[in-house]
């Protein structure tokens, strides 16, 4: 008996034999909580999730990333008075919890297609004296006109408390629904995201935002984890940068989001097989 397939999308189920699609740990979150988070995100463009990291986890992140903060930004966007660390997963395990926090994954599970990808994981330390970062969106580099659904989502995690003076991320609430209009950089609508250490702001890739000025006397340590649809190119090229030993160490959520997964029917294959066979 033969089965007629009229287009490749007819094959879009999981046709993998050995390595089936794996469940996200977002499933462990109360569906009512995740649904409410998503509703806020779709309405306002963002939601603030408080107290997701323990003091011990925060201390471990500070201890591990501190010694890596040995240089400053190379341009206005990175910030000449800001320190950034890229390729974080190759340098420390302390930030894995941030890359794959179940509360965040539960929103992503509802927002993006299965096997969405980690696009970026970056430490951002805004030092005293830094000026406001230019407002931008995190999926504006995908050349698909707005208004449209977000192609990505981002989190920014407060490792230090975000205050009115230390460079808290600033957002323009509701701007995820804008079309082609651009905000003035000094827009009065810039709204600081004030939150205690261990919290994060989750926002759509279409939301206008930027780092704030740090007029305080202390640095503002943060991490951003960004995610995109599984059929898009990621900002950090994890396919090339992820050491094989790291892929063996991280948990299933991170492994899947690093691209050891298939966007059905066969996007992401290696030599015709599931990429997990590399491990
Ligand atoms: O550090 C922040 O608060 C925001 C940074 C940001 O949006 C970026 O660099 O893309």
mmCIF file of C-alpha atoms and ligand atoms in Angstrom:
data_model
loop_
_atom_site.group_PDB
_atom_site.id
_atom_site.type_symbol
_atom_site.label_atom_id
_atom_site.label_comp_id
_atom_site.label_asym_id
_atom_site.label_seq_id
_atom_site.Cartn_x
_atom_site.Cartn_y
_atom_site.Cartn_z
ATOM 1 C CA UNK A 1 0.000 0.000 0.000
ATOM 2 C CA UNK A 2 1.340 3.465 -0.815
ATOM 3 C CA UNK A 3 0.549 6.751 0.915
ATOM 4 C CA UNK A 4 0.254 9.872 -1.185
ATOM 5 C CA UNK A 5 2.154 12.870 0.180
ATOM 6 C CA UNK A 6 1.213 16.078 -1.619
ATOM 7 C CA UNK A 7 3.728 18.340 0.087
ATOM 8 C CA UNK A 8 6.664 18.031 2.425
ATOM 9 C CA UNK A 9 4.625 19.629 5.190
ATOM 10 C CA UNK A 10 2.454 16.490 5.178
ATOM 11 C CA UNK A 11 5.473 14.832 6.702
ATOM 12 C CA UNK A 12 5.686 17.345 9.524
ATOM 13 C CA UNK A 13 5.066 14.807 12.252
ATOM 14 C CA UNK A 14 7.887 13.238 14.214
ATOM 15 C CA UNK A 15 9.343 10.692 11.788
ATOM 16 C CA UNK A 16 12.503 10.189 13.832
ATOM 17 C CA UNK A 17 13.136 6.581 14.787
ATOM 18 C CA UNK A 18 15.613 6.504 17.639
ATOM 19 C CA UNK A 19 15.544 10.100 18.889
ATOM 20 C CA UNK A 20 11.972 11.242 19.381
ATOM 21 C CA UNK A 21 10.950 14.791 20.226
ATOM 22 C CA UNK A 22 11.540 15.388 23.931
ATOM 23 C CA UNK A 23 9.167 17.163 26.292
ATOM 24 C CA UNK A 24 10.106 20.572 27.645
ATOM 25 C CA UNK A 25 10.359 20.909 31.419
ATOM 26 C CA UNK A 26 7.885 23.760 30.991
ATOM 27 C CA UNK A 27 5.363 20.957 31.459
ATOM 28 C CA UNK A 28 6.145 20.969 35.177
ATOM 29 C CA UNK A 29 4.607 24.446 35.532
ATOM 30 C CA UNK A 30 0.980 24.786 36.586
ATOM 31 C CA UNK A 31 -0.859 25.365 33.264
ATOM 32 C CA UNK A 32 -2.973 28.127 34.821
ATOM 33 C CA UNK A 33 0.194 30.025 35.773
ATOM 34 C CA UNK A 34 1.758 29.589 32.343
ATOM 35 C CA UNK A 35 -1.471 30.570 30.574
ATOM 36 C CA UNK A 36 -1.675 33.751 32.688
ATOM 37 C CA UNK A 37 1.985 34.576 31.931
ATOM 38 C CA UNK A 38 1.341 34.146 28.221
ATOM 39 C CA UNK A 39 -1.813 36.271 28.337
ATOM 40 C CA UNK A 40 0.161 39.123 29.946
ATOM 41 C CA UNK A 41 2.911 38.796 27.338
ATOM 42 C CA UNK A 42 0.468 38.892 24.432
ATOM 43 C CA UNK A 43 -1.379 41.873 25.955
ATOM 44 C CA UNK A 44 1.520 44.053 27.141
ATOM 45 C CA UNK A 45 4.464 42.608 25.247
ATOM 46 C CA UNK A 46 6.169 41.520 28.466
ATOM 47 C CA UNK A 47 5.719 39.995 31.901
ATOM 48 C CA UNK A 48 7.919 40.232 34.994
ATOM 49 C CA UNK A 49 8.523 36.900 36.751
ATOM 50 C CA UNK A 50 9.835 37.397 40.271
ATOM 51 C CA UNK A 51 12.013 35.316 42.560
ATOM 52 C CA UNK A 52 12.938 32.476 40.220
ATOM 53 C CA UNK A 53 16.511 32.028 41.471
ATOM 54 C CA UNK A 54 17.656 31.199 44.990
ATOM 55 C CA UNK A 55 20.315 33.275 46.816
ATOM 56 C CA UNK A 56 22.646 30.308 46.380
ATOM 57 C CA UNK A 57 22.117 30.192 42.602
ATOM 58 C CA UNK A 58 22.678 33.945 42.398
ATOM 59 C CA UNK A 59 25.897 33.665 44.414
ATOM 60 C CA UNK A 60 27.156 30.883 42.167
ATOM 61 C CA UNK A 61 26.472 32.920 39.016
ATOM 62 C CA UNK A 62 28.270 35.942 40.478
ATOM 63 C CA UNK A 63 31.254 33.831 41.510
ATOM 64 C CA UNK A 64 31.551 32.124 38.107
ATOM 65 C CA UNK A 65 30.970 35.059 35.740
ATOM 66 C CA UNK A 66 32.838 37.686 37.782
ATOM 67 C CA UNK A 67 36.334 36.575 36.679
ATOM 68 C CA UNK A 68 35.186 36.499 33.024
ATOM 69 C CA UNK A 69 34.257 40.200 33.056
ATOM 70 C CA UNK A 70 37.626 41.481 31.879
ATOM 71 C CA UNK A 71 36.797 43.778 28.943
ATOM 72 C CA UNK A 72 34.315 46.417 27.775
ATOM 73 C CA UNK A 73 31.944 46.841 24.820
ATOM 74 C CA UNK A 74 33.355 47.659 21.365
ATOM 75 C CA UNK A 75 30.639 50.027 20.137
ATOM 76 C CA UNK A 76 27.653 52.097 21.267
ATOM 77 C CA UNK A 77 25.293 49.130 21.076
ATOM 78 C CA UNK A 78 27.418 46.855 23.255
ATOM 79 C CA UNK A 79 28.133 49.934 25.396
ATOM 80 C CA UNK A 80 31.602 51.315 25.989
ATOM 81 C CA UNK A 81 30.929 51.194 29.738
ATOM 82 C CA UNK A 82 29.324 47.761 29.660
ATOM 83 C CA UNK A 83 30.911 44.329 29.943
ATOM 84 C CA UNK A 84 29.518 41.370 27.979
ATOM 85 C CA UNK A 85 30.245 37.659 27.927
ATOM 86 C CA UNK A 86 29.153 35.589 24.931
ATOM 87 C CA UNK A 87 29.269 31.797 24.467
ATOM 88 C CA UNK A 88 28.331 31.447 28.136
ATOM 89 C CA UNK A 89 27.478 27.738 27.944
ATOM 90 C CA UNK A 90 31.046 26.964 26.912
ATOM 91 C CA UNK A 91 32.425 28.851 29.933
ATOM 92 C CA UNK A 92 30.299 27.941 32.954
ATOM 93 C CA UNK A 93 27.427 25.656 34.005
ATOM 94 C CA UNK A 94 26.169 28.222 36.536
ATOM 95 C CA UNK A 95 23.845 29.886 34.008
ATOM 96 C CA UNK A 96 22.148 26.711 32.733
ATOM 97 C CA UNK A 97 19.201 27.356 35.050
ATOM 98 C CA UNK A 98 18.694 30.709 33.315
ATOM 99 C CA UNK A 99 18.819 29.243 29.807
ATOM 100 C CA UNK A 100 16.195 26.628 30.621
ATOM 101 C CA UNK A 101 14.061 27.812 33.536
ATOM 102 C CA UNK A 102 10.766 25.855 33.457
ATOM 103 C CA UNK A 103 8.650 28.963 34.037
ATOM 104 C CA UNK A 104 10.180 30.563 30.937
ATOM 105 C CA UNK A 105 9.990 27.374 28.878
ATOM 106 C CA UNK A 106 6.297 27.050 29.744
ATOM 107 C CA UNK A 107 5.643 30.412 28.049
ATOM 108 C CA UNK A 108 7.859 29.530 25.086
ATOM 109 C CA UNK A 109 6.066 26.188 24.714
ATOM 110 C CA UNK A 110 2.864 28.149 24.138
ATOM 111 C CA UNK A 111 4.362 30.927 21.999
ATOM 112 C CA UNK A 112 6.796 29.264 19.575
ATOM 113 C CA UNK A 113 6.812 26.058 17.545
ATOM 114 C CA UNK A 114 8.114 22.855 19.164
ATOM 115 C CA UNK A 115 11.914 22.580 19.220
ATOM 116 C CA UNK A 116 12.365 26.366 19.350
ATOM 117 C CA UNK A 117 16.015 27.296 19.680
ATOM 118 C CA UNK A 118 18.227 29.186 22.075
ATOM 119 C CA UNK A 119 19.387 32.172 20.023
ATOM 120 C CA UNK A 120 21.606 33.934 22.536
ATOM 121 C CA UNK A 121 22.853 33.582 26.100
ATOM 122 C CA UNK A 122 24.830 36.572 27.242
ATOM 123 C CA UNK A 123 26.031 38.211 30.446
ATOM 124 C CA UNK A 124 25.549 41.995 30.484
ATOM 125 C CA UNK A 125 27.200 44.018 33.242
ATOM 126 C CA UNK A 126 26.325 47.728 32.981
ATOM 127 C CA UNK A 127 28.968 49.742 34.817
ATOM 128 C CA UNK A 128 28.490 53.106 36.584
ATOM 129 C CA UNK A 129 28.548 55.949 34.039
ATOM 130 C CA UNK A 130 26.971 53.990 31.173
ATOM 131 C CA UNK A 131 24.508 55.988 29.043
ATOM 132 C CA UNK A 132 21.120 54.672 27.798
ATOM 133 C CA UNK A 133 21.408 52.005 25.107
ATOM 134 C CA UNK A 134 19.654 52.672 21.792
ATOM 135 C CA UNK A 135 16.137 51.298 21.722
ATOM 136 C CA UNK A 136 15.805 48.207 19.557
ATOM 137 C CA UNK A 137 13.849 44.983 19.113
ATOM 138 C CA UNK A 138 15.357 41.521 19.307
ATOM 139 C CA UNK A 139 13.860 40.072 16.126
ATOM 140 C CA UNK A 140 14.196 43.174 13.928
ATOM 141 C CA UNK A 141 17.036 41.564 11.963
ATOM 142 C CA UNK A 142 14.631 39.012 10.464
ATOM 143 C CA UNK A 143 13.429 40.862 7.340
ATOM 144 C CA UNK A 144 9.710 40.255 7.732
ATOM 145 C CA UNK A 145 7.545 43.403 7.906
ATOM 146 C CA UNK A 146 5.678 44.419 11.053
ATOM 147 C CA UNK A 147 3.133 44.332 12.532
ATOM 148 C CA UNK A 148 3.447 40.582 12.875
ATOM 149 C CA UNK A 149 3.692 37.847 15.464
ATOM 150 C CA UNK A 150 7.012 37.725 17.285
ATOM 151 C CA UNK A 151 9.579 35.377 15.782
ATOM 152 C CA UNK A 152 11.542 35.288 19.001
ATOM 153 C CA UNK A 153 11.302 36.051 22.694
ATOM 154 C CA UNK A 154 13.825 37.284 25.218
ATOM 155 C CA UNK A 155 14.420 37.216 28.930
ATOM 156 C CA UNK A 156 16.603 39.577 30.907
ATOM 157 C CA UNK A 157 17.521 38.272 34.341
ATOM 158 C CA UNK A 158 18.405 40.504 37.276
ATOM 159 C CA UNK A 159 21.426 39.058 39.045
ATOM 160 C CA UNK A 160 21.643 42.394 40.871
ATOM 161 C CA UNK A 161 18.391 44.114 41.764
ATOM 162 C CA UNK A 162 17.216 46.423 38.925
ATOM 163 C CA UNK A 163 16.680 49.903 40.400
ATOM 164 C CA UNK A 164 15.735 53.341 39.054
ATOM 165 C CA UNK A 165 19.394 54.326 38.827
ATOM 166 C CA UNK A 166 21.550 51.275 38.056
ATOM 167 C CA UNK A 167 20.697 50.642 34.395
ATOM 168 C CA UNK A 168 17.512 48.596 34.662
ATOM 169 C CA UNK A 169 16.292 47.450 31.240
ATOM 170 C CA UNK A 170 13.818 49.949 29.798
ATOM 171 C CA UNK A 171 10.851 48.848 27.702
ATOM 172 C CA UNK A 172 8.035 50.528 25.800
ATOM 173 C CA UNK A 173 4.953 48.631 26.980
ATOM 174 C CA UNK A 174 2.620 47.734 24.120
ATOM 175 C CA UNK A 175 5.201 48.467 21.403
ATOM 176 C CA UNK A 176 5.129 44.830 20.295
ATOM 177 C CA UNK A 177 2.037 45.794 18.311
ATOM 178 C CA UNK A 178 3.672 48.650 16.425
ATOM 179 C CA UNK A 179 4.132 48.575 12.676
ATOM 180 C CA UNK A 180 7.115 50.311 11.092
ATOM 181 C CA UNK A 181 7.230 53.293 13.478
ATOM 182 C CA UNK A 182 10.518 53.906 15.319
ATOM 183 C CA UNK A 183 10.718 55.372 18.842
ATOM 184 C CA UNK A 184 12.919 58.355 19.689
ATOM 185 C CA UNK A 185 15.787 57.123 21.812
ATOM 186 C CA UNK A 186 14.871 59.550 24.611
ATOM 187 C CA UNK A 187 11.185 58.616 24.389
ATOM 188 C CA UNK A 188 9.237 59.443 27.563
ATOM 189 C CA UNK A 189 7.642 56.023 27.157
ATOM 190 C CA UNK A 190 10.896 54.279 28.212
ATOM 191 C CA UNK A 191 9.777 52.447 31.327
ATOM 192 C CA UNK A 192 12.357 50.892 33.656
ATOM 193 C CA UNK A 193 11.805 47.277 34.638
ATOM 194 C CA UNK A 194 12.282 47.346 38.394
ATOM 195 C CA UNK A 195 12.687 43.896 39.899
ATOM 196 C CA UNK A 196 14.537 42.106 42.708
ATOM 197 C CA UNK A 197 17.603 39.957 42.057
ATOM 198 C CA UNK A 198 16.590 36.508 40.878
ATOM 199 C CA UNK A 199 13.705 37.782 38.748
ATOM 200 C CA UNK A 200 13.408 38.135 34.995
ATOM 201 C CA UNK A 201 11.468 40.120 32.459
ATOM 202 C CA UNK A 202 10.154 37.985 29.602
ATOM 203 C CA UNK A 203 9.275 39.924 26.441
ATOM 204 C CA UNK A 204 8.412 39.399 22.810
ATOM 205 C CA UNK A 205 11.052 39.843 20.115
ATOM 206 C CA UNK A 206 8.890 42.642 18.723
ATOM 207 C CA UNK A 207 8.978 44.778 21.916
ATOM 208 C CA UNK A 208 11.095 47.952 21.832
ATOM 209 C CA UNK A 209 13.580 48.094 24.714
ATOM 210 C CA UNK A 210 17.149 48.963 25.675
ATOM 211 C CA UNK A 211 19.524 49.022 28.605
ATOM 212 C CA UNK A 212 19.127 52.010 30.935
ATOM 213 C CA UNK A 213 21.724 54.556 32.060
ATOM 214 C CA UNK A 214 23.678 53.586 35.144
ATOM 215 C CA UNK A 215 23.900 56.731 37.284
ATOM 216 C CA UNK A 216 24.533 54.732 40.449
ATOM 217 C CA UNK A 217 27.875 53.795 41.945
ATOM 218 C CA UNK A 218 27.554 50.052 41.464
ATOM 219 C CA UNK A 219 27.419 47.735 38.416
ATOM 220 C CA UNK A 220 24.192 46.089 37.277
ATOM 221 C CA UNK A 221 24.823 42.427 36.542
ATOM 222 C CA UNK A 222 22.274 40.671 34.282
ATOM 223 C CA UNK A 223 21.911 37.831 31.824
ATOM 224 C CA UNK A 224 19.833 37.705 28.695
ATOM 225 C CA UNK A 225 18.583 34.429 27.212
ATOM 226 C CA UNK A 226 16.855 34.710 23.852
ATOM 227 C CA UNK A 227 14.920 32.097 21.881
ATOM 228 C CA UNK A 228 13.641 31.876 18.303
ATOM 229 C CA UNK A 229 11.444 29.787 16.064
ATOM 230 C CA UNK A 230 13.121 26.498 15.089
ATOM 231 C CA UNK A 231 13.191 27.466 11.402
ATOM 232 C CA UNK A 232 15.264 30.636 11.910
ATOM 233 C CA UNK A 233 18.990 31.255 12.146
ATOM 234 C CA UNK A 234 20.120 31.906 15.712
ATOM 235 C CA UNK A 235 22.149 34.970 16.717
ATOM 236 C CA UNK A 236 24.937 32.959 18.324
ATOM 237 C CA UNK A 237 26.097 30.195 16.014
ATOM 238 C CA UNK A 238 25.810 27.396 18.538
ATOM 239 C CA UNK A 239 26.162 24.802 15.780
ATOM 240 C CA UNK A 240 29.788 25.848 15.441
ATOM 241 C CA UNK A 241 30.577 27.099 18.929
ATOM 242 C CA UNK A 242 29.209 24.356 21.162
ATOM 243 C CA UNK A 243 31.988 22.041 22.283
ATOM 244 C CA UNK A 244 30.979 18.374 22.080
ATOM 245 C CA UNK A 245 31.805 17.915 25.802
ATOM 246 C CA UNK A 246 29.407 20.729 26.659
ATOM 247 C CA UNK A 247 26.627 19.080 24.659
ATOM 248 C CA UNK A 248 27.212 15.926 26.696
ATOM 249 C CA UNK A 249 27.001 17.855 29.993
ATOM 250 C CA UNK A 250 23.894 20.009 29.546
ATOM 251 C CA UNK A 251 20.373 18.830 30.258
ATOM 252 C CA UNK A 252 17.849 17.739 27.663
ATOM 253 C CA UNK A 253 16.147 21.153 27.455
ATOM 254 C CA UNK A 254 19.383 22.941 26.642
ATOM 255 C CA UNK A 255 20.543 20.213 24.290
ATOM 256 C CA UNK A 256 17.312 20.468 22.323
ATOM 257 C CA UNK A 257 17.505 24.270 22.216
ATOM 258 C CA UNK A 258 21.124 24.194 21.057
ATOM 259 C CA UNK A 259 19.955 22.443 17.897
ATOM 260 C CA UNK A 260 20.282 18.775 18.877
ATOM 261 C CA UNK A 261 16.706 18.492 17.669
ATOM 262 C CA UNK A 262 14.795 18.410 14.407
ATOM 263 C CA UNK A 263 12.276 20.873 13.043
ATOM 264 C CA UNK A 264 10.114 18.287 11.292
ATOM 265 C CA UNK A 265 10.441 16.743 8.930
ATOM 266 C CA UNK A 266 14.204 17.120 8.570
ATOM 267 C CA UNK A 267 15.537 20.626 9.268
ATOM 268 C CA UNK A 268 18.612 20.251 11.466
ATOM 269 C CA UNK A 269 19.641 16.795 10.251
ATOM 270 C CA UNK A 270 23.266 15.657 10.142
ATOM 271 C CA UNK A 271 24.132 13.339 7.256
ATOM 272 C CA UNK A 272 20.488 12.383 7.016
ATOM 273 C CA UNK A 273 20.222 11.522 10.706
ATOM 274 C CA UNK A 274 19.215 13.061 14.011
ATOM 275 C CA UNK A 275 21.981 15.354 15.336
ATOM 276 C CA UNK A 276 22.019 13.489 18.662
ATOM 277 C CA UNK A 277 23.831 10.685 16.864
ATOM 278 C CA UNK A 278 26.898 12.953 16.998
ATOM 279 C CA UNK A 279 26.992 12.412 20.747
HETATM 280 O O1 LIG B 1 21.113 45.143 29.366
HETATM 281 C C1 LIG B 1 19.942 45.402 29.148
HETATM 282 O O2 LIG B 1 19.178 45.745 30.046
HETATM 283 C C2 LIG B 1 19.380 45.330 27.753
HETATM 284 C C3 LIG B 1 20.396 44.930 26.753
HETATM 285 C C4 LIG B 1 19.849 44.623 25.407
HETATM 286 O O3 LIG B 1 18.676 44.702 25.159
HETATM 287 C C5 LIG B 1 20.767 44.162 24.365
HETATM 288 O O4 LIG B 1 21.975 44.375 24.474
HETATM 289 O O5 LIG B 1 20.260 43.623 23.336
#
